[in-house]
Coordinates of C-alpha atoms in Angstrom, one line a residue:
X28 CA -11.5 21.5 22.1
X29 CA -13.5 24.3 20.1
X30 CA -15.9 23.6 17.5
X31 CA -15.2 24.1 13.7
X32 CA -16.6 26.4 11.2
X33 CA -16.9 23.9 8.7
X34 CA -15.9 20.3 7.6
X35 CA -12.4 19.8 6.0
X36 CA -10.6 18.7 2.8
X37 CA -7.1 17.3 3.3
X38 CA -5.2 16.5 0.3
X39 CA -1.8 14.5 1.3
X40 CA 0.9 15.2 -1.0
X41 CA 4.8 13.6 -2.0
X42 CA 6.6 11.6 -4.3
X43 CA 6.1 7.7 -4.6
X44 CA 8.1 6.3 -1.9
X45 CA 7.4 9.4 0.4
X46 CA 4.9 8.4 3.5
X47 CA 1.5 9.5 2.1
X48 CA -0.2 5.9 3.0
X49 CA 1.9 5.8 6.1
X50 CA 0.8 9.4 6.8
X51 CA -2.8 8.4 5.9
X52 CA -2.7 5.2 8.3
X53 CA -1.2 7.4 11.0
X54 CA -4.1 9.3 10.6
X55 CA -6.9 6.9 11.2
X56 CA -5.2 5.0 13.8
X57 CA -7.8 4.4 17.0
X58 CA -10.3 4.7 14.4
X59 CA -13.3 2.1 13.5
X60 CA -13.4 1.8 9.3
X61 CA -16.1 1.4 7.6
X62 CA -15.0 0.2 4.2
X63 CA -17.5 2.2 1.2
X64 CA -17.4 -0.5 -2.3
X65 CA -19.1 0.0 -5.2
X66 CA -22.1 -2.4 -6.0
X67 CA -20.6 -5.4 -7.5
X68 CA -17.2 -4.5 -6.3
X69 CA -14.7 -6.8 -3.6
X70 CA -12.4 -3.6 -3.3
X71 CA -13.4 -0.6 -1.6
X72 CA -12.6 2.9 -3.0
X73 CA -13.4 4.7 0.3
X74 CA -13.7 4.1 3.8
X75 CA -15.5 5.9 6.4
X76 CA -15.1 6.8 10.4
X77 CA -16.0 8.9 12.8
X78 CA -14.0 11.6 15.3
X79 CA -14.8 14.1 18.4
X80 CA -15.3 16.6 15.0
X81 CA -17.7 14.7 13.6
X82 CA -17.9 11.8 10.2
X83 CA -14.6 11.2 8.1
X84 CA -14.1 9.7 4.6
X85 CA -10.8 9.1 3.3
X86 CA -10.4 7.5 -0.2
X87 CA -8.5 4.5 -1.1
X88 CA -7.4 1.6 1.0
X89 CA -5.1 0.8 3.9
X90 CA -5.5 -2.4 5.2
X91 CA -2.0 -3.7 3.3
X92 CA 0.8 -2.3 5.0
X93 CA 3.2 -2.1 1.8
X94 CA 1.4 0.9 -0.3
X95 CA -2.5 2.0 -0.4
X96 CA -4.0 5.1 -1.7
X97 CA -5.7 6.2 -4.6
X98 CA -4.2 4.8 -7.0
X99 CA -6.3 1.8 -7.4
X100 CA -9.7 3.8 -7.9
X101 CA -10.4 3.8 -11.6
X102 CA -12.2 6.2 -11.5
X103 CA -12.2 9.4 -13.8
X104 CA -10.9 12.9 -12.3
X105 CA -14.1 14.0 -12.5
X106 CA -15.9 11.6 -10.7
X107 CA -13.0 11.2 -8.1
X108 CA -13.2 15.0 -7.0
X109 CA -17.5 15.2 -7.4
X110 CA -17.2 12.2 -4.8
X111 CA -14.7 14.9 -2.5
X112 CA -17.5 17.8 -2.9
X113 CA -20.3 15.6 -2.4
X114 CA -19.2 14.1 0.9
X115 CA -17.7 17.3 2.1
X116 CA -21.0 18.8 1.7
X117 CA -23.0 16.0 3.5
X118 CA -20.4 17.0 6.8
X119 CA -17.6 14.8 5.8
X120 CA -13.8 15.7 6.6
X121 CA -12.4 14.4 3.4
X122 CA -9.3 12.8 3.2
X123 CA -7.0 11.5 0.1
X124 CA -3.6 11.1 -1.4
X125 CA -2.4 8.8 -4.3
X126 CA 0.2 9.3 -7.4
X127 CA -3.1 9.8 -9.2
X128 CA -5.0 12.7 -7.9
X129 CA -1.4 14.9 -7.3
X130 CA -2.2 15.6 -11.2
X131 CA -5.4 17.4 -10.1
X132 CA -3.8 20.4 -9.0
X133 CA -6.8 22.4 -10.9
X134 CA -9.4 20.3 -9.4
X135 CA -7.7 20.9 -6.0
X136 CA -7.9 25.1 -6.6
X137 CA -11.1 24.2 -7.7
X138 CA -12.4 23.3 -4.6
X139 CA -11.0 25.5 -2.5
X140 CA -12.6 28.3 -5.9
X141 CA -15.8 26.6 -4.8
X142 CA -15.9 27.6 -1.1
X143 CA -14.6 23.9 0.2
X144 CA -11.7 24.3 3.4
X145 CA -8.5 22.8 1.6
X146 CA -5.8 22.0 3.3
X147 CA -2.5 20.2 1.7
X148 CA 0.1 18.3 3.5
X149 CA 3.2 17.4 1.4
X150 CA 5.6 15.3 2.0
X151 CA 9.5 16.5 1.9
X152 CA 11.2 13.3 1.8
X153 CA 14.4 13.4 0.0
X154 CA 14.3 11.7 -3.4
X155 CA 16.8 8.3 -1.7
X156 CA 14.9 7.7 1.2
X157 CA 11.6 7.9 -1.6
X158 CA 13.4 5.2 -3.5
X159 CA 14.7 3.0 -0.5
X160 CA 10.9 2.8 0.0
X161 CA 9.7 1.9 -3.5
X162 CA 12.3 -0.9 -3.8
X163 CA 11.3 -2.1 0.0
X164 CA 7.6 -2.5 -0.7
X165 CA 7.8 -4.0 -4.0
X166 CA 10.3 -6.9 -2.5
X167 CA 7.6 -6.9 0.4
X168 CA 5.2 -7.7 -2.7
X169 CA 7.4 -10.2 -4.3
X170 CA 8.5 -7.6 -7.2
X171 CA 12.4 -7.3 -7.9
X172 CA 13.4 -5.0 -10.3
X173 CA 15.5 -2.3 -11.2
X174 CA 14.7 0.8 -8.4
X175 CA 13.1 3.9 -10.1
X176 CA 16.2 6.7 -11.7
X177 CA 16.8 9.1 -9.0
X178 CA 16.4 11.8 -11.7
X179 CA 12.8 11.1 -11.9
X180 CA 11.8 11.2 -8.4
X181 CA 14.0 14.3 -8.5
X182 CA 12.1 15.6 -11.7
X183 CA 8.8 14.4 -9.3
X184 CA 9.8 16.7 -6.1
X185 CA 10.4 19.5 -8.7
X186 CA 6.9 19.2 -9.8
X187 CA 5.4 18.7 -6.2
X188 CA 7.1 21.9 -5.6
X189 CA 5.4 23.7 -8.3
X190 CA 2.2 22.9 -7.4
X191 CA 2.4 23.9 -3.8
X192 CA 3.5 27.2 -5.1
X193 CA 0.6 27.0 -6.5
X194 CA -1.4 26.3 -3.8
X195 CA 0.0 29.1 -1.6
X196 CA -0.7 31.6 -4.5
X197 CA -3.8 30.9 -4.3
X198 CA -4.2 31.0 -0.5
X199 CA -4.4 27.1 0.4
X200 CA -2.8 26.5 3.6
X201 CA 0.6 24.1 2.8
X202 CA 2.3 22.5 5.3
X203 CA 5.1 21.1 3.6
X204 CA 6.7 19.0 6.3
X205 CA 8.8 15.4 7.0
X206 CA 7.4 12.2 7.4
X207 CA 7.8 12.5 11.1
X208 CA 6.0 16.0 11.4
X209 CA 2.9 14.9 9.2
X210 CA 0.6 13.2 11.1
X211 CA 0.6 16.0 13.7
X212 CA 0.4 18.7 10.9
X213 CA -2.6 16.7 9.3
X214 CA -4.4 16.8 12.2
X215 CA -3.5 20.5 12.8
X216 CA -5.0 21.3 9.1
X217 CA -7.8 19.1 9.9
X218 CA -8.5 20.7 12.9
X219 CA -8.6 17.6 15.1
X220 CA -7.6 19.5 18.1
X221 CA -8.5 17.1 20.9

């Protein structure tokens, strides 16, 4: 195991339905969390852990095994992504992934603009297997409706693929892989190599 030069940002990208929370999970499994709330708050936004590299923070929640993420912080973009530069800069590997913050492509060159290590790991799961997924966890929640238009998760992957373009252009490292490859391809961008 050799040491890093610095501490990591890993943004975990895909359509709804893809595996980012199961991705996310896979990633903190073996791992004591340390749930961060705000004051007055029963949900936390963040939770915290430690590796062999050093103190992790990855945002959103994962105790419930149907969905997580992001998506429940309501917080602004800009307070979402001052959170990911301040705790990168106090040593923190940062990771996050959500419906939400996929819309902060800018915010994402931004930080790698700003000197931060950014690493993106996107999901290619094709656009039924996204939707098999969305209509599995709602019925795990209780929720039976009608299962999203394939067009728009379609019209979602297209957008996805945009923005990784994007993130190549700008010499991000993208490792655009299947659910089964991701966890191994986090850890590889996040340089937990032990």
């Amino acid at each position: 195991w050799a040491p890093r030069v610095a501490d990591m940002i890993l943004s975990i990208q895909g359509a709804n339905g893809s595996g980012k929370s199961t991705v996310a999970r896979g990633l903190l499994e073996g791992f004591v969390l340390e749930p961060v709330a705000e004051p007055g708050e029963s949900l936390p936004y963040a939770q915290t852990f430690r590796t062999e590299a050093g103190p992790g923070v990855i945002l959103g929640r994962y105790t419930n095994p149907h969905g997580g993420g992001c998506d429940h912080i309501r917080w602004s973009m800009d307070r979402f992504f001052s959170y990911i530069k301040e705790q990168a800069r106090l040593g923190y590997d940062v990771i996050f992934e959500g419906l939400v913050v996929q819309h902060g492509a800018v915010r994402i060159l931004d930080l790698q603009r700003s000197g931060f290590l950014v690493s993106v790991v996107a999901l290619a799961t094709p656009a039924e297997v996204c939707i098999a997924s969305v209509v599995r966890r709602r019925e795990a929640k209780g929720i039976f409706k009608d299962p999203p238009p394939l067009a728009s998760t379609e019209s979602e992957i297209k957008g996805i693929s945009r923005r990784l373009e994007k993130f190549r252009a700008a010499k991000i490292p993208v490792y655009h892989v299947t659910r089964e490859e991701a966890v191994a391809k986090a850890k590889e961008a996040l340089q937990w190599n032990w």
